[in-house]
C-alpha cells in the first residue's frame, strides 16, 4: 500500500494519460474504422481497393513499428511538428481503426440483405441506407468483439511509454528511480488496468441490453 | 436503339433481357401497365416472375431493354434512381421491416428522410395508414414482436407512406402461415379497389380472380400468355398455362 500511497502523483499522472490516450484514440479509431469499414462494402471499386489496402498494410504492421514511424520517421518528412502524445494518439487510432473496420465489416455481413433492399426501395440513397439501416444493426451485432478491440486498445496504450509518453506503462520506470520494488509497482499497475477493463465490460453489458435487436 | 414509353402506360417494360449465369431468366420481356391497373403475375417457380418484379425498381439489374416508370426511363444508379424508387412501392416476401426501428419509425422513415416531411406530419400520416391496415395498436413495438401477417401489413403501410405511383408485390403472402394470408390479401384487395396501380407476383389464385384486371402467365423466363382473369382461368390458351393450372386444381 505504501508503494501506491507514496507515489500517488506518478500513478495519477500515468493513469490519467492512459485514459486520455484511450478515450481520444478510441474516438478517432471508431470514426476512422467505420469509414474504412464502409469503404470495404462500398459499390465504388476504388474505395473498396483503398479500404482493403489500408487494412492489410496497417493491420499487418506491428504497433511498435507504427509508433516508431510517427515518433522518428514523421519528423523527418518536414511536416508540422507534433509532440509525442499526439503522435501516439495518431498511431493508436490508425492502427486500431483497422480492427474496428474488420469487426464492423463482419457485422455488416450479418445484416440480412433484405434490410438494405427495403431501404433502397423506399428511396434512400446508399449513404443513408448504410448510416440509418445497416450500420446501426451491424454495430449492435458486433458489440462483444468491438469491445474486445477497445480493451486491446486500452492495453496497447502502454506501448506509447516507449516513446516518452508518461502513461501507465511508464510508471515502473519512474518508480524504479525512486527505489520502489518493481514487482509491487507492476502488480499495482496491473490491478488498475483490471479495474479499467471491468468498467469497459460494464459499459459493454449496458449497451448490449439497451440495443438488443430481436429478429 | 432508343424507344419511348407508350403514352398511357405507367410502367413500361420493353425488350428486357437478363441472365443468371447460363440461365436466361428474362427473355425479351414486354409489359405495359396502365394507371390504375392491377396486374397479377403468376407462373411456376423459377419462371422469372420475381426477377421481373424486382427489375422494375432496379433491385435487379437488366442486361438489355428499357424500363419506364411514368414516362421516365429507369436511371442506372445514384440519386436519380433513389428518387424514382420513392415513387415505386415495394412489398417483399420476407417483409424486411427495419429490425431496429419501431413500427411507427418504419413507416415514417421514408417520408422524413427522403421527402423531407416534418416528423409530426409524418407520424400523423403513418398512424392513419397503420389504422387503415389494422395495426395501429402495434405502433410502438419492434417488428419482431408482431405476427407475420401484421408485419406484412406494416410493410404495405410503409410503402404507401411514400405515396407511390405504383406498388410492386413480390410474393407477399408466400412466407405467411395460412391463417394470416387473408388479412394481407384483404388489405391488397382494398388497395386495388381504391385505384392503386399494382403489379403482384403471387400464387394466390383467389386474389387474381378477385382483384386482377389482367393475369400475366410466365414460364421459363417468358411471358407465355396474358388475359383477363376470367378468360385465363376458364380458357387458358397455351399448353404451359393449362399444365400449370391443372396442377393447382388437383389439390
Short mmCIF file of C-alpha atoms in Angstrom, two decimals:
data_model
loop_
_atom_site.label_atom_id
_atom_site.label_comp_id
_atom_site.label_asym_id
_atom_site.label_seq_id
_atom_site.Cartn_x
_atom_site.Cartn_y
_atom_site.Cartn_z
CA UNK A 1 0.00 0.00 0.00
CA UNK A 2 2.91 2.31 0.82
CA UNK A 3 4.27 1.93 -2.68
CA UNK A 4 0.98 3.22 -4.03
CA UNK A 5 0.30 5.99 -1.49
CA UNK A 6 3.84 7.41 -1.51
CA UNK A 7 3.81 7.67 -5.29
CA UNK A 8 0.22 8.65 -5.91
CA UNK A 9 1.42 11.57 -8.06
CA UNK A 10 3.07 9.29 -10.62
CA UNK A 11 0.21 6.80 -10.57
CA UNK A 12 -2.31 9.61 -11.10
CA UNK A 13 -0.39 11.21 -13.96
CA UNK A 14 0.26 7.82 -15.52
CA UNK A 15 -3.28 6.57 -15.49
CA UNK A 16 -4.73 9.97 -16.37
CA UNK A 17 -2.63 9.95 -19.53
CA UNK A 18 -3.57 6.34 -20.24
CA UNK A 19 -7.26 7.25 -20.03
CA UNK A 20 -6.73 10.30 -22.25
CA UNK A 21 -4.82 8.24 -24.83
CA UNK A 22 -7.54 5.61 -24.71
CA UNK A 23 -10.51 7.95 -24.98
CA UNK A 24 -9.08 10.13 -27.74
CA UNK A 25 -7.69 7.32 -29.87
CA UNK A 26 -10.80 5.20 -29.15
CA UNK A 27 -12.95 8.04 -30.50
CA UNK A 28 -10.88 8.51 -33.64
CA UNK A 29 -10.41 4.79 -34.31
CA UNK A 30 -14.20 4.24 -34.15
CA UNK A 31 -14.78 7.05 -36.65
CA UNK A 32 -11.93 6.09 -38.95
CA UNK A 33 -12.74 2.38 -38.60
CA UNK A 34 -16.39 2.99 -39.54
CA UNK A 35 -15.31 4.96 -42.61
CA UNK A 36 -12.87 2.27 -43.71
CA UNK A 37 -15.42 -0.48 -42.97
CA UNK A 38 -17.96 1.40 -45.12
CA UNK A 39 -15.36 1.73 -47.89
CA UNK A 40 -14.84 -2.02 -47.88
CA UNK A 41 -18.53 -2.64 -48.71
CA UNK A 42 -18.89 0.38 -51.00
CA UNK A 43 -20.19 -0.09 -54.56
CA UNK A 44 -17.27 2.04 -55.81
CA UNK A 45 -14.28 -0.23 -56.66
CA UNK A 46 -11.62 2.45 -55.96
CA UNK A 47 -12.90 2.91 -52.39
CA UNK A 48 -13.03 -0.84 -51.85
CA UNK A 49 -9.44 -1.21 -53.03
CA UNK A 50 -8.26 1.63 -50.81
CA UNK A 51 -10.05 0.15 -47.79
CA UNK A 52 -8.57 -3.30 -48.36
CA UNK A 53 -5.09 -1.89 -48.91
CA UNK A 54 -5.26 0.23 -45.76
CA UNK A 55 -6.46 -2.63 -43.58
CA UNK A 56 -3.92 -5.10 -44.93
CA UNK A 57 -0.92 -2.79 -44.69
CA UNK A 58 -1.59 -1.26 -41.27
CA UNK A 59 -3.01 -4.35 -39.58
CA UNK A 60 -0.04 -6.42 -40.71
CA UNK A 61 2.44 -3.94 -39.24
CA UNK A 62 3.37 -4.32 -35.54
CA UNK A 63 2.05 -1.44 -33.44
CA UNK A 64 5.57 -0.67 -32.25
CA UNK A 65 6.64 -0.05 -35.85
CA UNK A 66 3.65 2.22 -36.46
CA UNK A 67 4.66 4.14 -33.33
CA UNK A 68 8.28 4.25 -34.47
CA UNK A 69 7.19 5.75 -37.75
CA UNK A 70 5.31 8.59 -36.09
CA UNK A 71 7.89 9.18 -33.40
CA UNK A 72 11.01 9.06 -35.59
CA UNK A 73 10.00 8.86 -39.25
CA UNK A 74 7.35 11.56 -39.33
CA UNK A 75 9.54 14.44 -38.03
CA UNK A 76 11.93 13.82 -40.96
CA UNK A 77 9.15 14.41 -43.50
CA UNK A 78 9.35 18.17 -42.97
CA UNK A 79 5.70 18.40 -41.95
CA UNK A 80 4.47 20.47 -38.99
CA UNK A 81 5.91 19.13 -35.74
CA UNK A 82 3.68 17.14 -33.43
CA UNK A 83 4.53 16.14 -29.87
CA UNK A 84 4.88 12.54 -28.71
CA UNK A 85 1.43 12.34 -27.15
CA UNK A 86 -0.27 13.45 -30.35
CA UNK A 87 1.82 11.08 -32.45
CA UNK A 88 0.95 8.25 -30.04
CA UNK A 89 -2.74 9.09 -30.49
CA UNK A 90 -2.41 9.18 -34.27
CA UNK A 91 -0.54 5.86 -34.32
CA UNK A 92 -3.01 4.14 -31.97
CA UNK A 93 -6.01 5.47 -33.94
CA UNK A 94 -4.68 4.45 -37.33
CA UNK A 95 -3.73 1.02 -36.02
CA UNK A 96 -6.92 0.28 -34.06
CA UNK A 97 -9.14 1.56 -36.88
CA UNK A 98 -8.16 -1.47 -38.98
CA UNK A 99 -9.55 -3.81 -36.32
CA UNK A 100 -12.71 -1.71 -35.92
CA UNK A 101 -13.19 -1.80 -39.70
CA UNK A 102 -12.87 -5.57 -39.88
CA UNK A 103 -15.19 -6.19 -36.92
CA UNK A 104 -17.72 -3.84 -38.44
CA UNK A 105 -17.47 -5.49 -41.83
CA UNK A 106 -18.29 -8.80 -40.16
CA UNK A 107 -21.26 -7.04 -38.56
CA UNK A 108 -22.44 -5.64 -41.89
CA UNK A 109 -22.42 -9.18 -43.27
CA UNK A 110 -24.81 -10.31 -40.52
CA UNK A 111 -27.47 -7.77 -41.55
CA UNK A 112 -29.89 -9.53 -43.93
CA UNK A 113 -29.64 -8.18 -47.48
CA UNK A 114 -33.40 -7.55 -47.41
CA UNK A 115 -32.85 -4.71 -44.92
CA UNK A 116 -30.76 -2.78 -47.42
CA UNK A 117 -33.15 -3.65 -50.25
CA UNK A 118 -36.11 -2.33 -48.28
CA UNK A 119 -34.19 0.87 -47.53
CA UNK A 120 -33.33 1.34 -51.21
CA UNK A 121 -36.90 0.54 -52.19
CA UNK A 122 -38.27 3.49 -50.20
CA UNK A 123 -35.77 5.72 -51.99
CA UNK A 124 -32.89 6.01 -49.52
CA UNK A 125 -29.55 6.59 -51.27
CA UNK A 126 -26.51 4.38 -50.50
CA UNK A 127 -25.11 6.59 -47.71
CA UNK A 128 -28.39 6.77 -45.81
CA UNK A 129 -29.08 3.07 -46.34
CA UNK A 130 -25.73 2.46 -44.67
CA UNK A 131 -25.94 5.01 -41.84
CA UNK A 132 -29.63 4.64 -40.95
CA UNK A 133 -30.32 0.97 -41.55
CA UNK A 134 -27.25 -1.22 -42.00
CA UNK A 135 -24.59 0.25 -39.66
CA UNK A 136 -26.83 0.61 -36.58
CA UNK A 137 -27.76 -3.07 -36.85
CA UNK A 138 -24.17 -4.06 -37.67
CA UNK A 139 -22.82 -2.26 -34.57
CA UNK A 140 -25.36 -3.98 -32.37
CA UNK A 141 -24.47 -7.44 -33.57
CA UNK A 142 -20.71 -6.95 -33.06
CA UNK A 143 -20.67 -5.26 -29.64
CA UNK A 144 -18.70 -8.07 -27.94
CA UNK A 145 -15.82 -8.21 -30.47
CA UNK A 146 -15.88 -4.41 -30.76
CA UNK A 147 -15.33 -4.10 -27.03
CA UNK A 148 -12.51 -6.64 -27.27
CA UNK A 149 -10.88 -4.29 -29.77
CA UNK A 150 -11.34 -1.37 -27.36
CA UNK A 151 -9.91 -3.38 -24.46
CA UNK A 152 -6.91 -4.27 -26.62
CA UNK A 153 -6.55 -0.57 -27.41
CA UNK A 154 -6.57 0.28 -23.71
CA UNK A 155 -3.70 -2.11 -23.12
CA UNK A 156 -1.89 -1.09 -26.31
CA UNK A 157 -1.60 2.46 -24.94
CA UNK A 158 1.30 1.16 -22.82
CA UNK A 159 3.39 0.87 -25.99
CA UNK A 160 3.45 4.67 -26.00
CA UNK A 161 5.61 4.52 -22.85
CA UNK A 162 8.48 3.56 -25.09
CA UNK A 163 8.13 6.92 -26.79
CA UNK A 164 8.39 9.20 -23.78
CA UNK A 165 4.66 9.49 -23.11
CA UNK A 166 4.10 9.36 -19.36
CA UNK A 167 1.28 6.86 -19.19
CA UNK A 168 0.60 3.84 -17.02
CA UNK A 169 3.14 1.65 -18.80
CA UNK A 170 5.87 4.13 -17.84
CA UNK A 171 5.10 4.12 -14.12
CA UNK A 172 7.51 1.28 -13.35
CA UNK A 173 10.46 3.10 -14.93
CA UNK A 174 9.75 6.29 -12.97
CA UNK A 175 9.32 4.48 -9.68
CA UNK A 176 12.44 2.40 -10.22
CA UNK A 177 14.33 5.68 -9.96
CA UNK A 178 12.66 6.32 -6.60
CA UNK A 179 13.83 2.88 -5.48
CA UNK A 180 10.41 1.23 -5.29
CA UNK A 181 10.26 -2.59 -5.72
CA UNK A 182 9.46 -3.28 -9.39
CA UNK A 183 7.17 -6.27 -8.77
CA UNK A 184 4.91 -4.40 -6.34
CA UNK A 185 4.64 -1.45 -8.73
CA UNK A 186 3.77 -3.73 -11.64
CA UNK A 187 1.12 -5.50 -9.58
CA UNK A 188 -0.50 -2.15 -8.76
CA UNK A 189 -0.41 -1.12 -12.42
CA UNK A 190 -1.97 -4.45 -13.40
CA UNK A 191 -4.62 -4.00 -10.71
CA UNK A 192 -5.69 -0.61 -12.08
CA UNK A 193 -5.79 -1.96 -15.62
CA UNK A 194 -8.13 -4.70 -14.46
CA UNK A 195 -10.36 -2.03 -12.90
CA UNK A 196 -10.40 -0.02 -16.14
CA UNK A 197 -11.23 -3.10 -18.21
CA UNK A 198 -14.03 -4.02 -15.79
CA UNK A 199 -15.51 -0.56 -16.33
CA UNK A 200 -15.41 -1.18 -20.08
CA UNK A 201 -17.06 -4.57 -19.61
CA UNK A 202 -19.87 -2.91 -17.62
CA UNK A 203 -20.31 -0.43 -20.45
CA UNK A 204 -20.49 -3.30 -22.93
CA UNK A 205 -23.22 -5.01 -20.88
CA UNK A 206 -25.16 -1.76 -20.70
CA UNK A 207 -25.11 -1.30 -24.49
CA UNK A 208 -25.88 -4.95 -25.16
CA UNK A 209 -29.02 -4.65 -23.04
CA UNK A 210 -30.03 -1.31 -24.47
CA UNK A 211 -29.54 -2.29 -28.10
CA UNK A 212 -30.82 -5.81 -28.08
CA UNK A 213 -32.21 -6.41 -31.56
CA UNK A 214 -34.81 -9.10 -31.80
CA UNK A 215 -35.11 -10.84 -35.14
CA UNK B 1 -31.93 1.96 -80.46
CA UNK B 2 -33.86 4.35 -78.29
CA UNK B 3 -37.50 3.91 -77.63
CA UNK B 4 -40.15 5.81 -75.79
CA UNK B 5 -42.73 4.83 -73.28
CA UNK B 6 -46.13 4.44 -74.88
CA UNK B 7 -48.44 7.15 -73.62
CA UNK B 8 -50.93 5.91 -71.08
CA UNK B 9 -48.52 3.38 -69.59
CA UNK B 10 -47.47 3.95 -66.01
CA UNK B 11 -45.00 1.08 -66.14
CA UNK B 12 -43.48 0.06 -69.44
CA UNK B 13 -41.07 -2.85 -69.76
CA UNK B 14 -39.54 -3.11 -73.22
CA UNK B 15 -37.46 -5.98 -74.62
CA UNK B 16 -35.82 -6.73 -71.29
CA UNK B 17 -33.23 -9.48 -71.03
CA UNK B 18 -31.30 -10.87 -68.09
CA UNK B 19 -29.17 -13.94 -67.41
CA UNK B 20 -28.13 -15.62 -64.18
CA UNK B 21 -25.01 -17.32 -65.50
CA UNK B 22 -26.30 -19.79 -68.10
CA UNK B 23 -29.93 -19.30 -67.14
CA UNK B 24 -31.78 -16.83 -69.38
CA UNK B 25 -34.16 -15.68 -66.64
CA UNK B 26 -35.84 -12.81 -68.52
CA UNK B 27 -36.24 -13.39 -72.25
CA UNK B 28 -37.24 -10.35 -74.26
CA UNK B 29 -39.94 -9.31 -71.81
CA UNK B 30 -42.51 -6.68 -72.85
CA UNK B 31 -45.14 -5.50 -70.42
CA UNK B 32 -47.20 -2.32 -70.19
CA UNK B 33 -49.28 -1.44 -67.17
CA UNK B 34 -51.86 1.34 -67.32
CA UNK B 35 -52.55 3.72 -64.48
CA UNK B 36 -54.94 2.09 -62.03
CA UNK B 37 -54.48 -1.36 -63.50
CA UNK B 38 -53.90 -4.41 -61.30
CA UNK B 39 -51.65 -6.95 -62.99
CA UNK B 40 -51.10 -10.31 -61.37
CA UNK B 41 -48.03 -12.25 -62.50
CA UNK B 42 -48.23 -15.99 -61.96
CA UNK B 43 -46.18 -18.95 -63.04
CA UNK B 44 -44.14 -21.87 -61.75
CA UNK B 45 -41.13 -21.14 -59.54
CA UNK B 46 -38.03 -20.22 -61.49
CA UNK B 47 -40.12 -18.67 -64.25
CA UNK B 48 -38.57 -15.22 -63.70
CA UNK B 49 -41.64 -13.50 -62.25
CA UNK B 50 -39.90 -12.30 -59.07
CA UNK B 51 -36.89 -11.15 -61.06
CA UNK B 52 -39.19 -9.13 -63.32
CA UNK B 53 -40.87 -7.56 -60.31
CA UNK B 54 -37.52 -6.64 -58.74
CA UNK B 55 -36.16 -5.32 -62.04
CA UNK B 56 -38.94 -2.72 -62.18
CA UNK B 57 -37.34 -0.76 -59.33
CA UNK B 58 -33.87 -1.95 -60.24
CA UNK B 59 -33.19 -4.16 -57.26
CA UNK B 60 -32.14 -6.45 -60.12
CA UNK B 61 -30.10 -5.01 -62.97
CA UNK B 62 -31.01 -5.84 -66.54
CA UNK B 63 -28.69 -6.56 -69.45
CA UNK B 64 -30.68 -5.09 -72.30
CA UNK B 65 -34.01 -3.43 -72.91
CA UNK B 66 -35.60 -0.49 -71.16
CA UNK B 67 -37.96 0.15 -68.29
CA UNK B 68 -40.03 3.33 -67.93
CA UNK B 69 -41.92 4.50 -64.87
CA UNK B 70 -44.50 7.20 -65.63
CA UNK B 71 -42.67 8.06 -68.85
CA UNK B 72 -39.25 8.35 -67.24
CA UNK B 73 -36.51 5.86 -68.04
CA UNK B 74 -35.25 3.97 -65.02
CA UNK B 75 -31.83 5.53 -64.20
CA UNK B 76 -28.87 3.20 -63.69
CA UNK B 77 -27.57 4.38 -60.31
CA UNK B 78 -27.26 7.32 -57.98
CA UNK B 79 -29.66 9.85 -56.52
CA UNK B 80 -31.91 9.91 -59.58
CA UNK B 81 -32.59 6.21 -59.15
CA UNK B 82 -33.28 6.77 -55.44
CA UNK B 83 -35.82 9.47 -56.32
CA UNK B 84 -37.57 7.24 -58.81
CA UNK B 85 -37.68 4.37 -56.34
CA UNK B 86 -39.51 6.63 -53.92
CA UNK B 87 -42.38 6.60 -56.45
CA UNK B 88 -42.45 2.81 -56.62
CA UNK B 89 -43.67 1.00 -53.51
CA UNK B 90 -42.28 -2.47 -52.89
CA UNK B 91 -43.56 -5.22 -50.65
CA UNK B 92 -41.25 -8.20 -50.13
CA UNK B 93 -41.91 -11.85 -49.43
CA UNK B 94 -39.92 -11.64 -46.18
CA UNK B 95 -41.42 -8.28 -45.06
CA UNK B 96 -37.98 -6.72 -44.46
CA UNK B 97 -39.17 -4.30 -41.80
CA UNK B 98 -36.22 -2.41 -40.29
CA UNK B 99 -35.47 -4.66 -37.31
CA UNK B 100 -34.04 -1.93 -35.04
CA UNK B 101 -36.85 0.56 -35.56
CA UNK B 102 -40.36 0.62 -34.13
CA UNK B 103 -43.40 0.04 -36.34
CA UNK B 104 -44.12 3.77 -36.39
CA UNK B 105 -40.49 4.62 -37.25
CA UNK B 106 -40.56 2.04 -40.05
CA UNK B 107 -43.43 3.93 -41.67
CA UNK B 108 -42.17 7.48 -41.02
CA UNK B 109 -38.53 6.96 -42.02
CA UNK B 110 -39.07 7.31 -45.79
CA UNK B 111 -41.30 10.39 -45.68
CA UNK B 112 -38.96 12.15 -43.21
CA UNK B 113 -35.61 11.25 -44.79
CA UNK B 114 -36.50 11.06 -48.46
CA UNK B 115 -39.39 13.50 -48.85
CA UNK B 116 -38.43 15.94 -46.09
CA UNK B 117 -41.81 15.75 -44.37
CA UNK B 118 -41.67 17.10 -40.81
CA UNK B 119 -41.82 14.49 -38.05
CA UNK B 120 -45.22 15.45 -36.69
CA UNK B 121 -46.99 15.29 -40.06
CA UNK B 122 -45.20 12.07 -40.94
CA UNK B 123 -46.34 10.46 -37.69
CA UNK B 124 -49.92 11.59 -38.19
CA UNK B 125 -49.98 10.19 -41.73
CA UNK B 126 -48.28 6.99 -40.57
CA UNK B 127 -50.85 6.43 -37.83
CA UNK B 128 -53.65 6.90 -40.37
CA UNK B 129 -52.02 4.31 -42.65
CA UNK B 130 -51.45 1.87 -39.79
CA UNK B 131 -55.11 2.35 -38.87
CA UNK B 132 -56.06 1.59 -42.45
CA UNK B 133 -54.16 -1.71 -42.46
CA UNK B 134 -55.39 -2.51 -38.96
CA UNK B 135 -52.18 -2.47 -36.90
CA UNK B 136 -52.22 0.98 -35.26
CA UNK B 137 -52.21 -0.68 -31.81
CA UNK B 138 -48.71 -2.00 -32.56
CA UNK B 139 -47.10 1.36 -33.42
CA UNK B 140 -44.58 1.49 -30.52
CA UNK B 141 -43.47 -2.14 -30.84
CA UNK B 142 -40.50 -3.60 -32.68
CA UNK B 143 -41.14 -5.70 -35.82
CA UNK B 144 -40.09 -8.98 -34.16
CA UNK B 145 -42.94 -8.59 -31.65
CA UNK B 146 -45.56 -8.79 -34.41
CA UNK B 147 -47.00 -11.77 -36.27
CA UNK B 148 -46.04 -12.30 -39.90
CA UNK B 149 -49.39 -11.06 -41.14
CA UNK B 150 -49.12 -7.90 -39.05
CA UNK B 151 -45.54 -7.31 -40.23
CA UNK B 152 -46.58 -7.61 -43.85
CA UNK B 153 -49.43 -5.14 -43.35
CA UNK B 154 -46.94 -2.72 -41.79
CA UNK B 155 -44.70 -3.25 -44.82
CA UNK B 156 -47.63 -2.26 -47.05
CA UNK B 157 -48.22 0.84 -44.90
CA UNK B 158 -44.50 1.69 -45.11
CA UNK B 159 -44.65 1.54 -48.91
CA UNK B 160 -47.90 3.55 -49.05
CA UNK B 161 -46.39 6.27 -46.84
CA UNK B 162 -44.25 7.31 -49.80
CA UNK B 163 -47.44 7.94 -51.82
CA UNK B 164 -46.16 5.74 -54.65
CA UNK B 165 -47.47 5.81 -58.20
CA UNK B 166 -47.28 2.04 -58.43
CA UNK B 167 -46.96 -0.78 -55.91
CA UNK B 168 -44.94 -3.92 -56.52
CA UNK B 169 -45.73 -7.04 -54.51
CA UNK B 170 -43.14 -9.83 -54.65
CA UNK B 171 -44.95 -12.93 -53.34
CA UNK B 172 -46.31 -11.01 -50.35
CA UNK B 173 -48.07 -13.99 -48.76
CA UNK B 174 -45.62 -16.81 -49.52
CA UNK B 175 -43.85 -16.57 -46.16
CA UNK B 176 -47.05 -16.40 -44.12
CA UNK B 177 -48.89 -19.01 -42.09
CA UNK B 178 -52.15 -19.95 -43.86
CA UNK B 179 -54.39 -18.23 -41.31
CA UNK B 180 -52.58 -14.93 -41.87
CA UNK B 181 -52.75 -14.87 -45.64
CA UNK B 182 -56.25 -13.44 -45.84
CA UNK B 183 -55.62 -10.45 -43.58
CA UNK B 184 -52.88 -9.36 -46.00
CA UNK B 185 -54.89 -10.16 -49.14
CA UNK B 186 -57.84 -8.16 -47.78
CA UNK B 187 -55.64 -5.08 -47.48
CA UNK B 188 -54.41 -5.63 -51.04
CA UNK B 189 -57.92 -6.08 -52.45
CA UNK B 190 -58.97 -2.84 -50.78
CA UNK B 191 -55.95 -1.10 -52.21
CA UNK B 192 -56.84 -2.36 -55.68
CA UNK B 193 -60.41 -1.07 -55.28
CA UNK B 194 -59.06 2.35 -54.31
CA UNK B 195 -57.44 2.54 -57.74
CA UNK B 196 -53.80 1.84 -56.90
CA UNK B 197 -51.70 0.62 -59.82
CA UNK B 198 -50.37 -2.74 -58.74
CA UNK B 199 -48.06 -5.46 -60.06
CA UNK B 200 -48.48 -8.53 -57.91
CA UNK B 201 -46.38 -11.69 -58.12
CA UNK B 202 -48.33 -14.32 -56.25
CA UNK B 203 -49.51 -17.89 -56.01
CA UNK B 204 -52.89 -16.79 -54.65
CA UNK B 205 -55.28 -17.54 -57.48
CA UNK B 206 -58.19 -16.32 -55.38
CA UNK B 207 -56.65 -12.87 -55.26
CA UNK B 208 -56.03 -12.94 -59.01
CA UNK B 209 -59.70 -13.78 -59.64
CA UNK B 210 -60.99 -11.20 -57.22
CA UNK B 211 -58.78 -8.18 -57.82
CA UNK B 212 -56.80 -8.52 -61.06
CA UNK B 213 -57.58 -6.66 -64.25
CA UNK B 214 -55.13 -8.84 -66.10
CA UNK B 215 -53.26 -12.05 -65.43
CA UNK B 216 -49.77 -12.45 -66.87
CA UNK B 217 -48.54 -16.03 -67.02
CA UNK B 218 -44.77 -16.52 -67.09
CA UNK B 219 -42.78 -19.69 -67.66
CA UNK B 220 -39.06 -20.21 -68.34
CA UNK B 221 -38.30 -16.51 -68.48
CA UNK B 222 -41.00 -15.66 -70.99
CA UNK B 223 -44.45 -14.15 -70.85
CA UNK B 224 -46.41 -17.05 -72.28
CA UNK B 225 -49.92 -15.71 -72.04
CA UNK B 226 -51.86 -12.73 -70.75
CA UNK B 227 -55.60 -12.34 -70.41
CA UNK B 228 -58.37 -11.22 -68.10
CA UNK B 229 -58.64 -13.45 -65.02
CA UNK B 230 -61.96 -14.80 -66.25
CA UNK B 231 -60.55 -15.78 -69.63
CA UNK B 232 -57.28 -17.10 -68.23
CA UNK B 233 -58.74 -19.36 -65.56
CA UNK B 234 -61.64 -20.74 -67.63
CA UNK B 235 -60.00 -20.92 -71.01
CA UNK B 236 -56.19 -20.87 -70.97
CA UNK B 237 -54.70 -20.86 -74.48
CA UNK B 238 -51.17 -22.23 -74.06
CA UNK B 239 -50.32 -25.76 -73.06
CA UNK B 240 -47.91 -24.42 -70.38
CA UNK B 241 -50.74 -22.49 -68.72
CA UNK B 242 -53.11 -25.46 -68.99
CA UNK B 243 -50.50 -27.68 -67.41
CA UNK B 244 -49.80 -25.16 -64.61
CA UNK B 245 -53.48 -24.67 -63.81
CA UNK B 246 -54.25 -28.37 -63.83
CA UNK B 247 -51.53 -28.93 -61.22
CA UNK B 248 -53.09 -26.28 -58.99
CA UNK B 249 -56.60 -27.63 -59.28
CA UNK B 250 -55.85 -31.24 -58.48
CA UNK B 251 -55.02 -30.28 -54.87
#
